[in-house]
Short mmCIF file of C-alpha atoms and ligand atoms in Angstrom, two decimals:
data_model
loop_
_atom_site.label_atom_id
_atom_site.label_comp_id
_atom_site.label_asym_id
_atom_site.label_seq_id
_atom_site.Cartn_x
_atom_site.Cartn_y
_atom_site.Cartn_z
CA UNK A 1 62.20 -73.82 -53.42
CA UNK A 2 59.59 -76.71 -52.40
CA UNK A 3 57.36 -78.24 -54.71
CA UNK A 4 54.16 -75.89 -53.58
CA UNK A 5 56.06 -72.31 -54.44
CA UNK A 6 57.01 -73.20 -58.10
CA UNK A 7 53.80 -72.63 -59.81
CA UNK A 8 53.44 -69.40 -58.19
CA UNK A 9 56.64 -68.34 -59.25
CA UNK A 10 55.92 -69.36 -62.75
CA UNK A 11 52.55 -66.81 -62.56
CA UNK A 12 54.94 -64.16 -61.11
CA UNK A 13 57.41 -64.20 -64.14
CA UNK A 14 54.41 -64.71 -66.38
CA UNK A 15 53.14 -61.47 -65.22
CA UNK A 16 56.41 -59.87 -65.69
CA UNK A 17 57.08 -60.63 -68.79
CA UNK A 18 53.36 -59.83 -70.25
CA UNK A 19 53.93 -56.57 -68.84
CA UNK A 20 57.27 -56.18 -70.47
CA UNK A 21 56.45 -56.80 -73.77
CA UNK A 22 53.63 -54.45 -73.94
CA UNK A 23 56.42 -51.53 -72.52
CA UNK A 24 58.31 -52.76 -74.78
CA UNK A 25 57.51 -49.42 -76.75
CA UNK A 26 57.74 -46.93 -73.95
CA UNK A 27 60.62 -48.00 -73.14
CA UNK A 28 62.52 -44.72 -75.14
CA UNK A 29 61.22 -42.53 -72.68
CA UNK A 30 62.13 -44.52 -69.43
CA UNK A 31 64.29 -41.48 -68.28
CA UNK A 32 63.77 -38.82 -70.94
CA UNK A 33 62.09 -38.12 -74.41
CA UNK A 34 64.24 -36.21 -76.80
CA UNK A 35 62.53 -32.86 -77.92
CA UNK A 36 62.63 -33.92 -81.83
CA UNK A 37 61.20 -38.16 -81.67
CA UNK A 38 57.88 -37.22 -81.15
CA UNK A 39 55.11 -34.42 -82.05
CA UNK A 40 52.91 -33.20 -79.21
CA UNK A 41 49.64 -35.16 -80.66
CA UNK A 42 51.57 -38.37 -80.79
CA UNK A 43 52.87 -37.89 -76.82
CA UNK A 44 49.72 -37.25 -76.03
CA UNK A 45 48.36 -40.47 -77.15
CA UNK A 46 50.97 -42.28 -76.04
CA UNK A 47 50.20 -40.75 -72.56
CA UNK A 48 46.67 -42.21 -72.48
CA UNK A 49 47.93 -45.49 -73.58
CA UNK A 50 50.14 -45.58 -70.71
CA UNK A 51 47.37 -44.89 -68.14
CA UNK A 52 45.44 -47.83 -69.44
CA UNK A 53 48.54 -50.14 -69.38
CA UNK A 54 49.12 -48.93 -65.66
CA UNK A 55 45.02 -50.30 -65.29
CA UNK A 56 45.64 -53.43 -66.81
CA UNK A 57 48.75 -54.10 -65.10
CA UNK A 58 48.57 -53.22 -61.73
CA UNK A 59 44.90 -52.46 -60.73
CA UNK A 60 42.81 -55.15 -59.06
CA UNK A 61 42.01 -57.41 -61.76
CA UNK A 62 46.04 -57.69 -63.11
CA UNK A 63 47.90 -60.61 -63.25
CA UNK A 64 50.01 -59.44 -60.13
CA UNK A 65 47.08 -58.96 -58.12
CA UNK A 66 46.10 -62.70 -58.45
CA UNK A 67 50.01 -63.37 -57.57
CA UNK A 68 49.51 -61.79 -54.52
CA UNK A 69 46.06 -64.10 -53.56
CA UNK A 70 48.18 -66.92 -54.19
CA UNK A 71 51.29 -66.10 -51.26
CA UNK A 72 48.86 -67.41 -48.72
CA UNK A 73 48.55 -70.63 -50.40
CA UNK A 74 52.54 -71.62 -50.57
CA UNK A 75 54.03 -73.87 -48.08
CA UNK A 76 55.29 -71.80 -44.59
CA UNK A 77 58.60 -72.21 -45.51
CA UNK A 78 58.58 -70.74 -48.99
CA UNK A 79 56.20 -67.91 -47.92
CA UNK A 80 58.44 -65.18 -47.23
CA UNK A 81 60.41 -65.26 -50.33
CA UNK A 82 57.65 -65.99 -52.42
CA UNK A 83 56.15 -62.80 -50.55
CA UNK A 84 59.13 -60.31 -51.59
CA UNK A 85 59.39 -62.23 -54.95
CA UNK A 86 55.66 -60.57 -55.74
CA UNK A 87 56.54 -57.44 -54.13
CA UNK A 88 59.91 -56.56 -55.90
CA UNK A 89 58.26 -57.42 -59.40
CA UNK A 90 55.15 -55.41 -58.35
CA UNK A 91 57.19 -52.25 -57.27
CA UNK A 92 59.31 -53.02 -60.70
CA UNK A 93 56.58 -52.32 -62.81
CA UNK A 94 55.41 -49.50 -60.83
CA UNK A 95 58.58 -47.80 -61.28
CA UNK A 96 58.94 -48.38 -64.76
CA UNK A 97 55.19 -46.79 -65.32
CA UNK A 98 56.07 -43.81 -63.09
CA UNK A 99 59.25 -42.75 -65.41
CA UNK A 100 57.76 -43.49 -68.70
CA UNK A 101 54.89 -41.37 -67.21
CA UNK A 102 56.95 -38.59 -66.00
CA UNK A 103 58.81 -38.29 -69.20
CA UNK A 104 55.76 -38.07 -71.72
CA UNK A 105 54.62 -35.13 -68.85
CA UNK A 106 57.77 -33.30 -69.05
CA UNK A 107 57.76 -33.35 -72.62
CA UNK A 108 53.77 -32.81 -73.10
CA UNK A 109 54.34 -29.43 -70.93
CA UNK A 110 57.01 -28.22 -72.62
CA UNK A 111 55.64 -28.66 -76.05
CA UNK A 112 52.36 -26.48 -75.21
CA UNK A 113 54.50 -23.67 -73.60
CA UNK A 114 56.11 -23.56 -77.04
CA UNK A 115 53.06 -24.09 -79.02
CA UNK A 116 51.71 -21.21 -77.45
CA UNK A 117 54.33 -18.84 -77.35
CA UNK A 118 55.04 -16.39 -79.93
CA UNK A 119 56.23 -17.27 -83.21
CA UNK A 120 57.62 -13.54 -84.34
CA UNK A 121 58.29 -15.02 -88.01
CA UNK A 122 54.75 -15.19 -88.65
CA UNK A 123 52.94 -12.25 -90.27
CA UNK A 124 50.95 -10.48 -88.19
CA UNK A 125 46.95 -9.89 -87.89
CA UNK A 126 46.24 -6.42 -89.44
CA UNK A 127 44.88 -4.13 -87.04
CA UNK A 128 41.22 -2.64 -88.27
CA UNK A 129 41.33 1.14 -87.90
CA UNK A 130 38.15 2.66 -86.73
CA UNK A 131 36.24 5.86 -87.60
CA UNK A 132 33.96 8.21 -86.44
CA UNK A 133 30.22 7.43 -87.14
CA UNK A 134 28.38 9.44 -90.07
CA UNK A 135 26.40 11.03 -87.81
CA UNK A 136 29.37 12.40 -85.96
CA UNK A 137 31.08 12.87 -88.91
CA UNK A 138 27.84 15.46 -90.23
CA UNK A 139 27.63 16.77 -86.78
CA UNK A 140 31.17 17.96 -87.03
CA UNK A 141 30.66 19.23 -90.45
CA UNK A 142 27.36 21.50 -89.32
CA UNK A 143 29.53 22.47 -86.39
CA UNK A 144 32.71 23.68 -88.17
CA UNK A 145 30.31 25.80 -90.21
CA UNK A 146 28.65 27.62 -87.50
CA UNK A 147 31.93 27.81 -85.42
CA UNK A 148 33.38 30.19 -88.56
CA UNK A 149 30.25 32.49 -88.31
CA UNK A 150 31.11 33.12 -84.49
CA UNK A 151 29.04 30.55 -83.04
CA UNK A 152 29.31 28.63 -79.93
CA UNK A 153 28.27 25.13 -79.64
CA UNK A 154 26.37 24.19 -76.25
CA UNK A 155 25.97 21.05 -74.99
CA UNK A 156 23.22 20.59 -72.79
CA UNK A 157 21.02 17.37 -70.77
CA UNK A 158 18.75 14.91 -72.16
CA UNK A 159 16.42 14.79 -69.62
CA UNK A 160 14.07 17.96 -69.04
CA UNK A 161 11.72 19.05 -66.93
CA UNK A 162 8.26 20.27 -68.15
CA UNK A 163 9.25 23.78 -67.53
CA UNK A 164 11.95 23.71 -70.19
CA UNK A 165 10.82 21.05 -72.76
CA UNK A 166 7.63 22.65 -73.37
CA UNK A 167 6.39 25.51 -71.16
CA UNK A 168 9.54 27.51 -71.75
CA UNK A 169 9.24 27.22 -75.48
CA UNK A 170 5.41 28.73 -75.35
CA UNK A 171 3.88 25.02 -75.34
CA UNK A 172 1.68 25.35 -72.28
CA UNK A 173 -0.03 22.37 -70.67
CA UNK A 174 -2.91 21.36 -73.11
CA UNK A 175 -1.51 23.09 -75.78
CA UNK A 176 -1.68 21.03 -79.36
CA UNK A 177 1.86 21.33 -80.14
CA UNK A 178 2.27 18.63 -77.38
CA UNK A 179 0.75 16.06 -78.98
CA UNK A 180 3.20 15.34 -82.26
CA UNK A 181 6.24 16.44 -79.67
CA UNK A 182 5.14 13.51 -77.09
CA UNK A 183 7.99 12.17 -75.62
CA UNK A 184 9.29 9.73 -72.61
CA UNK A 185 8.71 10.24 -69.50
CA UNK A 186 10.30 9.18 -66.03
CA UNK A 187 8.38 8.45 -62.83
CA UNK A 188 9.49 11.05 -61.31
CA UNK A 189 7.79 13.61 -63.92
CA UNK A 190 10.68 14.05 -65.96
CA UNK A 191 10.93 14.49 -70.03
CA UNK A 192 13.52 13.23 -72.34
CA UNK A 193 13.74 16.41 -74.17
CA UNK A 194 11.81 15.99 -77.54
CA UNK A 195 14.11 19.18 -79.10
CA UNK A 196 16.77 20.55 -78.60
CA UNK A 197 15.17 24.05 -78.52
CA UNK A 198 15.61 23.43 -74.64
CA UNK A 199 18.92 24.31 -74.70
CA UNK A 200 18.11 27.71 -76.27
CA UNK A 201 16.43 28.66 -72.58
CA UNK A 202 19.62 27.21 -70.50
CA UNK A 203 21.75 29.12 -73.23
CA UNK A 204 20.23 32.52 -72.63
CA UNK A 205 20.09 31.85 -68.86
CA UNK A 206 23.35 30.84 -68.11
CA UNK A 207 25.03 33.37 -70.56
CA UNK A 208 22.65 35.67 -71.09
CA UNK A 209 22.17 37.89 -74.04
CA UNK A 210 23.06 38.84 -77.13
CA UNK A 211 24.23 35.18 -77.64
CA UNK A 212 24.31 33.12 -80.54
CA UNK A 213 25.26 29.30 -80.29
CA UNK A 214 24.12 25.86 -81.91
CA UNK A 215 23.38 22.71 -79.75
CA UNK A 216 23.77 19.40 -81.23
CA UNK A 217 21.98 16.36 -79.97
CA UNK A 218 20.03 13.56 -79.17
CA UNK A 219 16.37 14.24 -78.95
CA UNK A 220 13.29 11.84 -78.38
CA UNK A 221 10.03 11.19 -79.31
CA UNK A 222 7.02 8.84 -79.05
CA UNK A 223 7.36 7.32 -82.16
CA UNK A 224 6.80 3.75 -84.15
CA UNK A 225 10.42 2.89 -85.72
CA UNK A 226 9.97 3.05 -89.43
CA UNK A 227 12.01 3.84 -92.28
CA UNK A 228 11.29 7.65 -91.89
CA UNK A 229 11.11 7.38 -88.38
CA UNK A 230 12.95 6.86 -85.08
CA UNK A 231 12.07 7.13 -81.44
CA UNK A 232 15.49 8.59 -80.74
CA UNK A 233 17.33 11.22 -83.65
CA UNK A 234 19.84 13.66 -83.65
CA UNK A 235 19.20 17.54 -84.20
CA UNK A 236 20.86 21.11 -84.18
CA UNK A 237 19.35 24.05 -82.79
CA UNK A 238 20.53 27.04 -83.89
CA UNK A 239 20.06 30.62 -82.03
CA UNK A 240 20.84 34.17 -81.91
CA UNK A 241 19.90 36.82 -79.93
CA UNK A 242 20.99 40.26 -80.22
CA UNK A 243 19.67 43.50 -80.98
CA UNK A 244 18.00 44.51 -84.74
CA UNK A 245 18.28 40.78 -85.69
CA UNK A 246 15.70 40.32 -88.43
CA UNK A 247 14.46 37.45 -90.41
CA UNK A 248 16.83 39.11 -93.02
CA UNK A 249 19.73 37.73 -91.15
CA UNK A 250 18.20 34.46 -90.56
CA UNK A 251 17.68 34.21 -94.23
CA UNK A 252 21.43 35.04 -94.74
CA UNK A 253 22.85 32.84 -92.19
CA UNK A 254 20.99 29.58 -93.20
CA UNK A 255 21.69 30.59 -96.87
CA UNK A 256 25.27 30.99 -95.82
CA UNK A 257 25.02 27.38 -94.56
CA UNK A 258 24.04 25.32 -97.04
CA UNK A 259 26.16 27.37 -99.62
CA UNK A 260 29.43 25.98 -97.54
CA UNK A 261 27.81 22.32 -96.80
CA UNK A 262 26.43 21.66 -100.31
CA UNK A 263 28.08 24.17 -102.39
CA UNK A 264 27.96 28.00 -103.70
CA UNK A 265 25.12 27.45 -106.24
CA UNK A 266 22.68 25.85 -103.57
CA UNK A 267 19.30 27.93 -102.91
CA UNK A 268 16.89 28.23 -100.23
CA UNK A 269 13.16 28.71 -99.79
CA UNK A 270 11.57 29.89 -96.97
CA UNK A 271 7.79 28.68 -96.73
CA UNK A 272 5.27 29.93 -94.20
CA UNK A 273 4.63 27.61 -90.85
CA UNK A 274 3.77 27.60 -87.25
CA UNK A 275 5.73 26.85 -84.13
CA UNK A 276 4.97 27.49 -80.98
CA UNK A 277 8.41 29.25 -80.08
CA UNK A 278 9.02 31.27 -82.85
CA UNK A 279 6.85 33.90 -84.55
CA UNK A 280 6.78 33.78 -87.47
CA UNK A 281 7.74 30.56 -88.58
CA UNK A 282 9.08 29.16 -91.50
CA UNK A 283 10.07 25.96 -93.03
CA UNK A 284 13.53 25.97 -94.85
CA UNK A 285 14.31 24.05 -98.20
CA UNK A 286 17.27 23.90 -99.98
CA UNK A 287 17.66 23.14 -103.95
CA UNK A 288 18.80 19.66 -104.35
CA UNK A 289 22.64 18.81 -104.41
CA UNK A 290 22.42 16.41 -107.25
CA UNK A 291 20.09 17.47 -109.58
CA UNK A 292 20.47 21.40 -108.55
CA UNK A 293 17.13 21.61 -108.96
CA UNK A 294 16.05 19.48 -111.79
CA UNK A 295 14.35 17.04 -109.77
CA UNK A 296 15.87 13.45 -109.26
CA UNK A 297 14.92 10.47 -106.98
CA UNK A 298 16.63 11.99 -104.03
CA UNK A 299 14.60 15.19 -103.92
CA UNK A 300 11.85 13.05 -104.83
CA UNK A 301 11.37 14.65 -108.09
CA UNK A 302 10.59 18.31 -106.61
CA UNK A 303 13.98 20.04 -106.97
CA UNK A 304 14.21 20.92 -103.40
CA UNK A 305 14.93 19.14 -99.77
CA UNK A 306 13.57 20.02 -96.59
CA UNK A 307 16.09 21.43 -94.39
CA UNK A 308 14.37 21.88 -91.09
CA UNK A 309 12.22 24.85 -89.32
CA UNK A 310 13.23 28.34 -88.12
CA UNK A 311 11.77 31.54 -87.24
CA UNK A 312 11.64 34.55 -85.29
CA UNK A 313 11.86 33.76 -81.61
CA UNK A 314 8.69 34.16 -79.88
CA UNK A 315 8.59 37.24 -77.19
CA UNK A 316 7.15 34.76 -74.59
CA UNK A 317 10.52 32.43 -75.04
CA UNK A 318 12.86 35.66 -74.76
CA UNK A 319 10.91 36.21 -71.70
CA UNK A 320 10.84 32.89 -69.87
CA UNK A 321 14.84 32.74 -70.03
CA UNK A 322 14.52 36.66 -68.79
CA UNK A 323 15.22 39.04 -71.92
CA UNK A 324 13.59 41.75 -72.99
CA UNK A 325 11.73 41.42 -76.16
CA UNK A 326 11.79 45.23 -75.93
CA UNK A 327 15.62 45.52 -76.35
CA UNK A 328 16.49 42.50 -78.18
CA UNK A 329 15.23 39.93 -80.80
CA UNK A 330 16.57 37.01 -82.38
CA UNK A 331 16.38 34.18 -84.73
CA UNK A 332 16.02 30.35 -84.10
CA UNK A 333 16.10 27.15 -86.44
CA UNK A 334 16.47 23.53 -86.31
CA UNK A 335 17.39 20.73 -88.27
CA UNK A 336 17.88 16.97 -88.65
CA UNK A 337 21.30 15.66 -88.43
CA UNK A 338 19.98 11.83 -89.09
CA UNK A 339 17.91 13.40 -91.71
CA UNK A 340 20.35 15.26 -93.68
CA UNK A 341 22.66 12.14 -93.41
CA UNK A 342 20.06 9.86 -94.83
CA UNK A 343 19.76 12.18 -97.84
CA UNK A 344 23.41 12.80 -98.68
CA UNK A 345 24.08 9.17 -98.33
CA UNK A 346 20.49 8.27 -100.37
CA UNK A 347 19.70 5.69 -97.53
CA UNK A 348 16.05 4.40 -97.82
CA UNK A 349 16.25 3.50 -93.96
CA UNK A 350 17.09 5.91 -91.44
CA UNK A 351 17.34 2.84 -88.70
CA UNK A 352 20.56 1.84 -90.40
CA UNK A 353 22.45 5.04 -88.77
CA UNK A 354 21.09 3.53 -85.21
CA UNK A 355 22.12 -0.35 -85.87
CA UNK A 356 25.60 -0.03 -85.62
CA UNK A 357 25.99 -2.76 -88.38
CA UNK A 358 30.08 -2.43 -89.07
CA UNK A 359 28.79 -4.28 -92.63
CA UNK A 360 27.05 -1.11 -93.03
CA UNK A 361 29.25 1.76 -91.30
CA UNK A 362 32.50 0.28 -92.79
CA UNK A 363 31.35 1.98 -95.68
CA UNK A 364 31.90 5.31 -94.60
CA UNK A 365 35.71 5.62 -94.01
ZN1 ZN B 1 17.19 16.35 -106.83
#
């Protein structure tokens, strides 16, 4: 080696030694990492440090990069051997880095898979068993009672024509009863039914008469939501049409219903009322299930709770369903499922039943 190559050769040696000093702590992973020597977190940290080490010792500003620039400056006769020395040193550094990196990478991947695999010795997560909504529970209780009295359960459409929602129920265009029963309309002139009474007509048209059926379902009114109103709520409609049906049958049926729902001591009370689709009509009350008529908070200290509306089916309604009112008579009634629910559970706000807050619903399991 001539004098011109001595100093550059020294620089290459210095660059290699500087790398080896820093690489020393990665040397154990050069050729594999044993599983219990490291945690996943430590390995991830080391991998980041290794990337920085590579940038420092092989990048454009590294010592070995400066050595490459000296190749052109050494004497011509030393240039080939010096160039080789620089290349071999660089290759050695890159090889060390690559092998340590491979080993760490492999370790990290394996450790991650293990972390994500299932530890069968851990306690399981307890499944939360669901239960039916309080409105559904109430509907089922009501259905059970009427099915045992020989009634069929009818289900029908919620979107109706004006005919079924109003006309067939003896509420012609311009009738004042259309007002409190105002509902929502589609742009095609269909209405969301404002009472389950629509099913009376469908059922009589489909089954003919005599008929005994109840129709639980959703109904809609143009009401502003407040603690006692909601634009969507649930009703049960009841209809019994046969030869010789009288008001006595209506009273007997509803008395039996409240006996089975609230207990045999429950009394009923009928107050004259008006509905376009029944004549005569009556509001039905039952004696408070909590205080037995003595007066309490639930019955607002009256001793009575309103069940719903009822009456003898108007001849016009029978005619609309092609039933001859000279031959057959019938009674009908309707009651609110959610209202009954709210009374029984003493809810101050009926909207609680529709908000589907699990903290609320969970109390009814
Ligand atoms: Zn009471």
